[in-house]
């Protein structure tokens, strides 16, 4: 994964945090922040393909968690 792709992922995760942060519990918000920080560290230094793959999976898991939480909240509000 190149630096441009990493920057795009970071941007998307930050937008998710900004848009949905008030609706997330502290665990989900912490995981999201830690994932963003880990991706930002990868841009600054050298990174292995294994590390990037692990972070990509982690980012997808965080996004899935956010979507799941927001869906549950919306269903509850009906």
CSV table of N, CA, C and O in Angstrom, one decimal, residues 13 30-39 41 51-64:
chain,number,residue,atom,x,y,z
A,13,UNK,N,-11.2,7.7,7.9
A,13,UNK,CA,-11.4,7.3,9.3
A,13,UNK,C,-11.6,8.6,10.1
A,13,UNK,O,-12.4,8.6,11.1
A,30,UNK,N,-11.8,5.0,21.1
A,30,UNK,CA,-10.4,4.8,21.4
A,30,UNK,C,-9.8,3.9,20.3
A,30,UNK,O,-8.7,4.2,19.8
A,31,UNK,N,-10.5,2.9,19.9
A,31,UNK,CA,-10.0,2.0,18.8
A,31,UNK,C,-9.8,2.8,17.5
A,31,UNK,O,-8.8,2.6,16.8
A,32,UNK,N,-10.8,3.6,17.2
A,32,UNK,CA,-10.7,4.4,16.0
A,32,UNK,C,-9.5,5.4,16.1
A,32,UNK,O,-8.7,5.4,15.1
A,33,UNK,N,-9.3,6.0,17.2
A,33,UNK,CA,-8.1,6.9,17.3
A,33,UNK,C,-6.8,6.2,17.3
A,33,UNK,O,-5.9,6.6,16.6
A,34,UNK,N,-6.7,5.0,17.9
A,34,UNK,CA,-5.5,4.2,17.8
A,34,UNK,C,-5.2,3.7,16.4
A,34,UNK,O,-4.0,3.7,16.0
A,35,UNK,N,-6.2,3.4,15.7
A,35,UNK,CA,-6.0,2.9,14.3
A,35,UNK,C,-5.5,4.1,13.4
A,35,UNK,O,-4.6,3.9,12.6
A,36,UNK,N,-6.1,5.3,13.6
A,36,UNK,CA,-5.6,6.5,12.9
A,36,UNK,C,-4.2,6.7,13.2
A,36,UNK,O,-3.4,7.0,12.3
A,37,UNK,N,-3.8,6.7,14.5
A,37,UNK,CA,-2.5,7.0,14.9
A,37,UNK,C,-1.5,6.0,14.3
A,37,UNK,O,-0.4,6.3,13.9
A,38,UNK,N,-1.9,4.7,14.3
A,38,UNK,CA,-1.0,3.7,13.8
A,38,UNK,C,-0.8,3.9,12.3
A,38,UNK,O,0.3,3.7,11.8
A,39,UNK,N,-1.8,4.2,11.6
A,39,UNK,CA,-1.7,4.5,10.1
A,39,UNK,C,-0.8,5.7,9.9
A,39,UNK,O,0.0,5.7,9.0
A,41,UNK,N,1.6,6.7,11.8
A,41,UNK,CA,3.0,6.3,12.0
A,41,UNK,C,3.6,5.5,10.8
A,41,UNK,O,4.8,5.7,10.5
A,51,UNK,N,2.7,-5.6,8.2
A,51,UNK,CA,2.2,-4.5,9.1
A,51,UNK,C,1.1,-3.8,8.5
A,51,UNK,O,0.1,-3.5,9.1
A,52,UNK,N,1.2,-3.4,7.2
A,52,UNK,CA,0.2,-2.7,6.5
A,52,UNK,C,-1.0,-3.5,6.4
A,52,UNK,O,-2.2,-3.0,6.6
A,53,UNK,N,-0.9,-4.8,6.1
A,53,UNK,CA,-2.0,-5.7,6.0
A,53,UNK,C,-2.8,-5.8,7.3
A,53,UNK,O,-4.0,-5.8,7.3
A,54,UNK,N,-2.0,-5.9,8.4
A,54,UNK,CA,-2.7,-6.0,9.7
A,54,UNK,C,-3.4,-4.7,10.0
A,54,UNK,O,-4.6,-4.7,10.5
A,55,UNK,N,-2.8,-3.5,9.7
A,55,UNK,CA,-3.5,-2.3,9.9
A,55,UNK,C,-4.7,-2.1,9.0
A,55,UNK,O,-5.7,-1.5,9.4
A,56,UNK,N,-4.7,-2.6,7.8
A,56,UNK,CA,-5.8,-2.5,6.9
A,56,UNK,C,-7.0,-3.3,7.4
A,56,UNK,O,-8.1,-2.8,7.4
A,57,UNK,N,-6.7,-4.5,8.0
A,57,UNK,CA,-7.7,-5.3,8.6
A,57,UNK,C,-8.3,-4.6,9.8
A,57,UNK,O,-9.5,-4.6,10.0
A,58,UNK,N,-7.4,-4.0,10.6
A,58,UNK,CA,-7.9,-3.3,11.8
A,58,UNK,C,-8.8,-2.1,11.4
A,58,UNK,O,-9.8,-1.8,12.0
A,59,UNK,N,-8.4,-1.4,10.4
A,59,UNK,CA,-9.2,-0.2,9.9
A,59,UNK,C,-10.6,-0.7,9.5
A,59,UNK,O,-11.6,-0.1,9.8
A,60,UNK,N,-10.6,-1.8,8.7
A,60,UNK,CA,-11.9,-2.3,8.3
A,60,UNK,C,-12.8,-2.8,9.5
A,60,UNK,O,-14.0,-2.6,9.5
A,61,UNK,N,-12.1,-3.4,10.5
A,61,UNK,CA,-12.9,-3.8,11.7
A,61,UNK,C,-13.4,-2.6,12.4
A,61,UNK,O,-14.6,-2.7,12.9
A,62,UNK,N,-12.7,-1.5,12.5
A,62,UNK,CA,-13.2,-0.3,13.1
A,62,UNK,C,-14.4,0.3,12.3
A,62,UNK,O,-15.4,0.6,12.9
A,63,UNK,N,-14.3,0.3,11.0
A,63,UNK,CA,-15.4,0.8,10.2
A,63,UNK,C,-16.6,-0.1,10.4
A,63,UNK,O,-17.7,0.4,10.5
A,64,UNK,N,-16.4,-1.4,10.4
A,64,UNK,CA,-17.5,-2.3,10.6
A,64,UNK,C,-18.2,-2.1,12.0
A,64,UNK,O,-19.4,-2.1,12.1
